[in-house]
Amino acid sequence: FSLGVLVLLAFLMALLALVTILGNVLVILAFIVDRNLRHRSNYYFLNLAISDLAVGAFCIPLYIPYCLTGKWHLGRNICKLWLALDYLLCTASVFSIVLISYDRFLSVTKALSYRAQPGITSNPIIKMVAVWVLAFLLYCPAILFWEHVAGYSVIAADQCYAEFFDNWYFLLCASTLEFFVPLLSVTYFNVHIFHNIQRRQR
């Protein structure tokens, strides 16, 4: 890239990080300050805001110099930490969106049972923790231990990407769980919400 293009890319990525940070900080502050917002469904939006804030504060800033130079200068350990957090946070965001859609689905289509859910099943913290645990298990063990299990690394010293990057069957399984299953789930929940609301309006 020419110098002008590099400067433009750096500006746009820095702006993206700033907007991501500010937008999600506002969501978190609103949740903290306004007690009226602290009902079950909004905890899931808080969860989404936390994961997106971390992407803007940590993942994007570290990606900017790597993207602009094409080389990773921060060492292998920071690379693994960055990759693990990037995959974890992005996956947690996706799963949080599914959880938000599922919660809306229950509140609209099963309103009575939704309000009457007993203790642990209605506790948003349990579901939020489950989102993070599942997001961690999907990619992080592979990022951290793939080269140790394989016995070698395929990543050059000045590069930073996951060891499974060219392993199509792992990518297929992980992409199915991270993208296709959430996409189908969110579509299913929202289609049922739409039809339920339409039936009520007739």
CSV table of C-alpha atoms in Angstrom, one decimal:
chain,number,residue,atom,x,y,z
A,1,PHE,CA,0.0,0.0,0.0
A,2,SER,CA,1.0,3.6,-0.5
A,3,LEU,CA,1.7,5.8,2.5
A,4,GLY,CA,-1.6,7.6,1.9
A,5,VAL,CA,-3.6,4.4,2.0
A,6,LEU,CA,-1.8,3.2,5.1
A,7,VAL,CA,-2.6,6.4,6.9
A,8,LEU,CA,-6.2,6.2,5.9
A,9,LEU,CA,-6.4,2.5,7.0
A,10,ALA,CA,-4.8,3.4,10.3
A,11,PHE,CA,-7.2,6.3,10.9
A,12,LEU,CA,-10.3,4.2,10.0
A,13,MET,CA,-9.3,1.3,12.2
A,14,ALA,CA,-8.4,3.6,15.1
A,15,LEU,CA,-11.8,5.3,14.6
A,16,LEU,CA,-13.5,1.9,14.6
A,17,ALA,CA,-11.8,1.0,17.9
A,18,LEU,CA,-12.7,4.4,19.5
A,19,VAL,CA,-16.4,4.2,18.4
A,20,THR,CA,-16.6,0.6,19.7
A,21,ILE,CA,-15.1,1.6,23.0
A,22,LEU,CA,-17.3,4.7,23.5
A,23,GLY,CA,-20.5,3.1,22.4
A,24,ASN,CA,-20.1,0.1,24.7
A,25,VAL,CA,-18.9,2.1,27.6
A,26,LEU,CA,-22.1,4.2,27.4
A,27,VAL,CA,-24.2,0.9,27.4
A,28,ILE,CA,-22.3,-0.3,30.5
A,29,LEU,CA,-22.6,3.0,32.3
A,30,ALA,CA,-26.3,3.2,31.6
A,31,PHE,CA,-26.8,-0.2,33.1
A,32,ILE,CA,-24.8,0.7,36.2
A,33,VAL,CA,-26.4,4.1,36.7
A,34,ASP,CA,-30.1,3.4,35.9
A,35,ARG,CA,-31.5,0.7,38.2
A,36,ASN,CA,-34.6,0.4,36.0
A,37,LEU,CA,-32.5,-1.2,33.3
A,38,ARG,CA,-31.4,-4.0,35.6
A,39,HIS,CA,-33.9,-6.6,34.6
A,40,ARG,CA,-33.2,-10.0,33.2
A,41,SER,CA,-33.0,-9.4,29.4
A,42,ASN,CA,-30.8,-6.3,29.8
A,43,TYR,CA,-28.1,-8.4,31.5
A,44,TYR,CA,-27.6,-10.1,28.2
A,45,PHE,CA,-27.1,-6.8,26.4
A,46,LEU,CA,-24.5,-6.0,29.2
A,47,ASN,CA,-22.7,-9.2,28.4
A,48,LEU,CA,-22.6,-8.3,24.7
A,49,ALA,CA,-21.4,-4.8,25.5
A,50,ILE,CA,-18.5,-6.2,27.7
A,51,SER,CA,-17.3,-8.5,25.0
A,52,ASP,CA,-17.5,-5.8,22.3
A,53,LEU,CA,-15.8,-3.3,24.5
A,54,ALA,CA,-12.8,-5.7,25.0
A,55,VAL,CA,-12.6,-6.2,21.3
A,56,GLY,CA,-12.3,-2.4,20.8
A,57,ALA,CA,-9.9,-1.8,23.7
A,58,PHE,CA,-7.6,-4.8,23.1
A,59,CYS,CA,-8.0,-6.7,19.9
A,60,ILE,CA,-8.4,-3.9,17.3
A,61,PRO,CA,-5.4,-1.8,18.6
A,62,LEU,CA,-3.1,-4.8,18.5
A,63,TYR,CA,-4.3,-5.7,15.0
A,64,ILE,CA,-3.7,-2.2,13.5
A,65,PRO,CA,0.2,-2.4,13.3
A,66,TYR,CA,0.0,-6.1,12.3
A,67,CYS,CA,-2.4,-5.2,9.5
A,68,LEU,CA,-0.4,-2.2,8.3
A,69,THR,CA,3.0,-3.8,8.3
A,70,GLY,CA,2.1,-7.4,7.6
A,71,LYS,CA,4.5,-8.5,10.4
A,72,TRP,CA,3.9,-9.4,14.1
A,73,HIS,CA,6.5,-7.7,16.4
A,74,LEU,CA,5.2,-8.6,19.9
A,75,GLY,CA,6.4,-12.1,20.3
A,76,ARG,CA,4.7,-15.5,20.3
A,77,ASN,CA,3.2,-15.3,23.8
A,78,ILE,CA,1.4,-12.0,23.2
A,79,CYS,CA,0.4,-13.4,19.8
A,80,LYS,CA,-1.3,-16.4,21.5
A,81,LEU,CA,-2.9,-14.1,24.1
A,82,TRP,CA,-4.3,-11.8,21.4
A,83,LEU,CA,-5.6,-14.7,19.3
A,84,ALA,CA,-7.2,-16.4,22.3
A,85,LEU,CA,-8.9,-13.2,23.4
A,86,ASP,CA,-9.9,-12.2,19.8
A,87,TYR,CA,-11.6,-15.6,19.2
A,88,LEU,CA,-13.1,-15.7,22.7
A,89,LEU,CA,-14.6,-12.3,22.6
A,90,CYS,CA,-16.0,-12.5,19.1
A,91,THR,CA,-17.5,-15.9,19.8
A,92,ALA,CA,-18.9,-14.6,23.1
A,93,SER,CA,-20.5,-11.8,21.2
A,94,VAL,CA,-22.2,-14.2,18.8
A,95,PHE,CA,-23.4,-16.4,21.6
A,96,SER,CA,-24.7,-13.4,23.4
A,97,ILE,CA,-26.8,-12.4,20.4
A,98,VAL,CA,-28.2,-15.9,20.4
A,99,LEU,CA,-29.0,-15.6,24.1
A,100,ILE,CA,-30.7,-12.2,23.6
A,101,SER,CA,-32.8,-13.7,20.8
A,102,TYR,CA,-33.7,-16.8,22.8
A,103,ASP,CA,-34.7,-14.6,25.8
A,104,ARG,CA,-36.9,-12.5,23.5
A,105,PHE,CA,-38.4,-15.6,22.1
A,106,LEU,CA,-39.4,-16.9,25.5
A,107,SER,CA,-40.7,-13.6,26.7
A,108,VAL,CA,-43.0,-13.2,23.6
A,109,THR,CA,-44.1,-16.8,22.9
A,110,LYS,CA,-44.1,-18.3,26.4
A,111,ALA,CA,-44.8,-15.2,28.5
A,112,LEU,CA,-46.4,-16.8,31.5
A,113,SER,CA,-43.7,-19.5,32.0
A,114,TYR,CA,-41.0,-16.9,31.2
A,115,ARG,CA,-42.2,-14.8,34.2
A,116,ALA,CA,-42.7,-17.8,36.4
A,117,GLN,CA,-39.3,-19.4,35.8
A,118,PRO,CA,-37.8,-20.6,39.1
A,119,GLY,CA,-34.5,-19.3,40.6
A,120,ILE,CA,-31.6,-20.8,38.8
A,121,THR,CA,-33.2,-21.1,35.4
A,122,SER,CA,-34.1,-17.5,35.4
A,123,ASN,CA,-30.7,-16.3,36.7
A,124,PRO,CA,-29.1,-14.3,33.9
A,125,ILE,CA,-25.6,-14.6,35.5
A,126,ILE,CA,-25.7,-18.4,35.0
A,127,LYS,CA,-26.5,-18.0,31.3
A,128,MET,CA,-23.9,-15.3,30.9
A,129,VAL,CA,-21.2,-17.5,32.4
A,130,ALA,CA,-22.3,-20.4,30.2
A,131,VAL,CA,-21.8,-18.1,27.1
A,132,TRP,CA,-18.2,-17.4,28.1
A,133,VAL,CA,-17.4,-21.0,29.0
A,134,LEU,CA,-18.7,-22.3,25.7
A,135,ALA,CA,-16.9,-19.5,23.8
A,136,PHE,CA,-13.7,-20.4,25.5
A,137,LEU,CA,-14.0,-24.1,24.9
A,138,LEU,CA,-14.7,-23.6,21.2
A,139,TYR,CA,-11.3,-22.1,20.1
A,140,CYS,CA,-9.0,-21.3,23.1
A,141,PRO,CA,-7.7,-24.8,23.8
A,142,ALA,CA,-6.8,-25.2,20.1
A,143,ILE,CA,-5.1,-21.9,20.0
A,144,LEU,CA,-3.1,-22.5,23.1
A,145,PHE,CA,-2.1,-26.2,22.7
A,146,TRP,CA,-2.4,-27.1,19.0
A,147,GLU,CA,1.3,-26.9,18.3
A,148,HIS,CA,2.2,-28.9,21.4
A,149,VAL,CA,-0.2,-31.7,20.4
A,150,ALA,CA,1.1,-31.6,16.8
A,151,GLY,CA,4.7,-31.4,17.9
A,152,TYR,CA,5.5,-28.5,15.6
A,153,SER,CA,4.4,-25.0,14.6
A,154,VAL,CA,3.5,-23.9,11.1
A,155,ILE,CA,3.6,-20.2,11.9
A,156,ALA,CA,6.5,-18.0,11.0
A,157,ALA,CA,8.2,-16.0,13.8
A,158,ASP,CA,6.9,-12.7,12.3
A,159,GLN,CA,3.3,-13.8,11.7
A,160,CYS,CA,0.4,-14.3,14.1
A,161,TYR,CA,-2.5,-16.5,13.2
A,162,ALA,CA,-4.0,-19.7,14.6
A,163,GLU,CA,-2.2,-23.0,14.0
A,164,PHE,CA,-5.5,-24.6,12.7
A,165,PHE,CA,-5.8,-21.9,10.0
A,166,ASP,CA,-5.4,-24.4,7.2
A,167,ASN,CA,-7.0,-27.4,9.0
A,168,TRP,CA,-10.3,-27.5,7.0
A,169,TYR,CA,-12.1,-30.1,9.2
A,170,PHE,CA,-11.5,-28.1,12.4
A,171,LEU,CA,-12.5,-24.9,10.7
A,172,LEU,CA,-15.7,-26.5,9.4
A,173,CYS,CA,-16.7,-27.8,12.8
A,174,ALA,CA,-15.9,-24.6,14.6
A,175,SER,CA,-17.5,-22.4,11.9
A,176,THR,CA,-20.7,-24.5,12.1
A,177,LEU,CA,-20.9,-24.0,15.9
A,178,GLU,CA,-19.9,-20.4,15.8
A,179,PHE,CA,-21.7,-19.2,12.7
A,180,PHE,CA,-24.2,-21.5,11.1
A,181,VAL,CA,-25.9,-22.8,14.3
A,182,PRO,CA,-26.2,-19.3,15.8
A,183,LEU,CA,-27.5,-18.0,12.5
A,184,LEU,CA,-30.2,-20.7,12.2
A,185,SER,CA,-31.1,-20.2,15.9
A,186,VAL,CA,-31.5,-16.5,15.7
A,187,THR,CA,-33.5,-16.8,12.5
A,188,TYR,CA,-35.8,-19.4,14.1
A,189,PHE,CA,-36.3,-17.3,17.2
A,190,ASN,CA,-37.1,-14.1,15.4
A,191,VAL,CA,-39.3,-15.7,12.8
A,192,HIS,CA,-41.4,-17.2,15.6
A,193,ILE,CA,-41.5,-13.9,17.4
A,194,PHE,CA,-42.7,-12.1,14.3
A,195,HIS,CA,-45.4,-14.7,13.6
A,196,ASN,CA,-46.5,-14.6,17.3
A,197,ILE,CA,-46.8,-10.8,17.2
A,198,GLN,CA,-48.7,-10.9,13.9
A,199,ARG,CA,-51.2,-13.4,15.4
A,200,ARG,CA,-51.9,-11.1,18.3
A,201,GLN,CA,-52.6,-8.2,16.0
A,202,ARG,CA,-55.3,-10.0,14.1
